[in-house]
């Protein structure tokens, strides 16, 4: 009987020891994973594509009569330089008419055109250009 009791105690002690050894890694894994799940880093905001608009105050003028060209820039910093361009042949030529955008992105230019006929104009800031605006000079 004594051997059975000793054997039973030994078996119980070994079982308890093995059980605690098996539980420690499981408990450690649970404790490590018990916090909030790691969240992926938020995606960086996509930069807004820069755009320019342009609108002429009139569509027809006499040679050297002043007109206004106004528009708005989005995706550009306030104070960005905008330059008036005119299509001459197949090329866009910068005219001596520049300004800077205000804090809301708006701009305005006063322009006098001397080339008679249909003039195609646009404004540019770096590589950003506006749609073409046509003004006929008579």
CSV table of C-alpha atoms in Angstrom, one decimal:
chain,number,residue,atom,x,y,z
A,1,UNK,CA,0.0,0.0,0.0
A,2,UNK,CA,2.8,2.3,0.8
A,3,UNK,CA,4.3,1.8,-2.7
A,4,UNK,CA,1.0,2.5,-4.2
A,5,UNK,CA,0.6,5.7,-2.2
A,6,UNK,CA,4.2,6.8,-3.0
A,7,UNK,CA,3.6,5.9,-6.7
A,8,UNK,CA,0.3,7.9,-6.7
A,9,UNK,CA,2.0,10.9,-5.0
A,10,UNK,CA,4.9,10.7,-7.5
A,11,UNK,CA,2.5,10.6,-10.4
A,12,UNK,CA,0.4,13.5,-9.1
A,13,UNK,CA,3.6,15.6,-8.5
A,14,UNK,CA,4.9,14.8,-12.0
A,15,UNK,CA,1.5,15.6,-13.5
A,16,UNK,CA,1.3,18.9,-11.7
A,17,UNK,CA,4.8,19.8,-12.7
A,18,UNK,CA,4.3,18.9,-16.4
A,19,UNK,CA,0.9,20.8,-16.4
A,20,UNK,CA,2.5,23.9,-15.0
A,21,UNK,CA,5.4,23.7,-17.5
A,22,UNK,CA,2.8,23.4,-20.3
A,23,UNK,CA,0.7,26.3,-18.9
A,24,UNK,CA,3.5,28.8,-18.5
A,25,UNK,CA,4.1,29.3,-22.2
A,26,UNK,CA,0.4,29.3,-23.0
A,27,UNK,CA,-0.2,31.9,-20.2
A,28,UNK,CA,2.7,34.0,-21.4
A,29,UNK,CA,1.4,33.9,-25.0
A,30,UNK,CA,-2.1,34.9,-23.7
A,31,UNK,CA,-0.7,37.7,-21.6
A,32,UNK,CA,1.4,39.0,-24.5
A,33,UNK,CA,-1.6,38.9,-26.9
A,34,UNK,CA,-4.2,40.1,-24.4
A,35,UNK,CA,-3.6,43.7,-25.3
A,36,UNK,CA,-5.3,45.5,-28.2
A,37,UNK,CA,-4.5,44.2,-31.6
A,38,UNK,CA,-1.8,46.2,-33.4
A,39,UNK,CA,-3.4,48.5,-35.9
A,40,UNK,CA,-1.7,49.2,-39.3
A,41,UNK,CA,-0.4,52.7,-39.6
A,42,UNK,CA,-2.9,55.0,-41.2
A,43,UNK,CA,-2.3,55.6,-44.9
A,44,UNK,CA,-0.6,58.9,-45.7
A,45,UNK,CA,-3.1,61.4,-47.2
A,46,UNK,CA,-2.8,61.5,-50.9
A,47,UNK,CA,-1.5,64.8,-52.2
A,48,UNK,CA,-4.1,66.8,-53.9
A,49,UNK,CA,-3.4,67.1,-57.6
A,50,UNK,CA,-2.7,70.7,-58.5
A,51,UNK,CA,-5.1,72.4,-60.8
A,52,UNK,CA,-5.6,75.9,-62.3
A,53,UNK,CA,-8.7,77.5,-63.8
A,54,UNK,CA,-8.8,80.5,-66.0
A,55,UNK,CA,-11.6,82.8,-67.2
A,56,UNK,CA,-11.5,85.9,-69.4
A,57,UNK,CA,-13.6,88.9,-68.6
A,58,UNK,CA,-14.6,89.1,-72.3
A,59,UNK,CA,-14.2,86.9,-75.4
A,60,UNK,CA,-13.6,89.7,-77.9
A,61,UNK,CA,-11.5,92.8,-77.6
A,62,UNK,CA,-9.9,95.4,-79.9
A,63,UNK,CA,-6.1,95.3,-80.3
A,64,UNK,CA,-4.4,96.5,-77.1
A,65,UNK,CA,-7.6,96.8,-75.2
A,66,UNK,CA,-7.3,95.6,-71.6
A,67,UNK,CA,-9.1,92.5,-70.4
A,68,UNK,CA,-8.9,90.6,-67.1
A,69,UNK,CA,-8.1,86.9,-66.7
A,70,UNK,CA,-9.1,85.4,-63.3
A,71,UNK,CA,-9.0,82.0,-61.9
A,72,UNK,CA,-8.3,79.8,-58.9
A,73,UNK,CA,-5.5,77.4,-58.0
A,74,UNK,CA,-6.0,74.2,-56.0
A,75,UNK,CA,-3.2,72.1,-54.6
A,76,UNK,CA,-0.7,74.9,-54.9
A,77,UNK,CA,0.7,76.9,-52.0
A,78,UNK,CA,-0.6,80.4,-51.4
A,79,UNK,CA,1.8,82.9,-53.1
A,80,UNK,CA,2.5,80.5,-56.0
A,81,UNK,CA,3.5,82.4,-59.1
A,82,UNK,CA,1.2,82.1,-62.2
A,83,UNK,CA,2.3,83.2,-65.6
A,84,UNK,CA,0.1,83.9,-68.6
A,85,UNK,CA,1.0,81.9,-71.8
A,86,UNK,CA,-0.1,82.4,-75.3
A,87,UNK,CA,-0.1,79.8,-78.1
A,88,UNK,CA,2.1,81.1,-80.9
A,89,UNK,CA,2.3,78.6,-83.8
A,90,UNK,CA,2.8,75.2,-82.1
A,91,UNK,CA,4.5,76.5,-79.0
A,92,UNK,CA,3.3,78.1,-75.8
A,93,UNK,CA,5.1,81.4,-75.1
A,94,UNK,CA,5.2,83.1,-71.7
A,95,UNK,CA,3.9,86.6,-71.8
A,96,UNK,CA,5.1,89.4,-69.4
A,97,UNK,CA,2.1,89.0,-67.2
A,98,UNK,CA,2.6,87.2,-63.9
A,99,UNK,CA,1.0,87.4,-60.5
A,100,UNK,CA,0.8,85.2,-57.3
A,101,UNK,CA,-2.1,83.4,-55.8
A,102,UNK,CA,-3.7,84.8,-52.7
A,103,UNK,CA,-4.5,82.8,-49.5
A,104,UNK,CA,-7.6,81.2,-51.0
A,105,UNK,CA,-5.8,80.3,-54.3
A,106,UNK,CA,-7.4,83.0,-56.4
A,107,UNK,CA,-5.5,85.2,-58.9
A,108,UNK,CA,-6.2,88.0,-61.4
A,109,UNK,CA,-4.3,89.4,-64.3
A,110,UNK,CA,-4.7,92.5,-66.5
A,111,UNK,CA,-3.8,91.7,-70.1
A,112,UNK,CA,-3.5,93.6,-73.4
A,113,UNK,CA,-3.2,91.5,-76.6
A,114,UNK,CA,-1.9,92.8,-79.9
A,115,UNK,CA,-2.0,89.8,-82.1
A,116,UNK,CA,-5.2,90.0,-84.2
A,117,UNK,CA,-7.4,87.0,-84.6
A,118,UNK,CA,-8.1,84.1,-82.2
A,119,UNK,CA,-5.7,84.1,-79.3
A,120,UNK,CA,-5.4,80.9,-77.2
A,121,UNK,CA,-4.3,81.7,-73.6
A,122,UNK,CA,-3.7,79.7,-70.5
A,123,UNK,CA,-2.0,80.2,-67.1
A,124,UNK,CA,0.8,78.1,-65.8
A,125,UNK,CA,2.5,77.5,-62.5
A,126,UNK,CA,5.4,75.1,-62.8
A,127,UNK,CA,4.0,72.1,-64.7
A,128,UNK,CA,0.4,72.8,-63.8
A,129,UNK,CA,-1.6,74.5,-66.6
A,130,UNK,CA,-5.1,75.8,-66.9
A,131,UNK,CA,-7.5,74.8,-69.7
A,132,UNK,CA,-7.3,77.0,-72.8
A,133,UNK,CA,-9.2,80.3,-72.9
A,134,UNK,CA,-9.9,81.8,-76.3
A,135,UNK,CA,-10.1,85.6,-76.9
A,136,UNK,CA,-10.6,87.1,-80.3
A,137,UNK,CA,-8.7,90.3,-81.0
A,138,UNK,CA,-10.0,92.6,-83.8
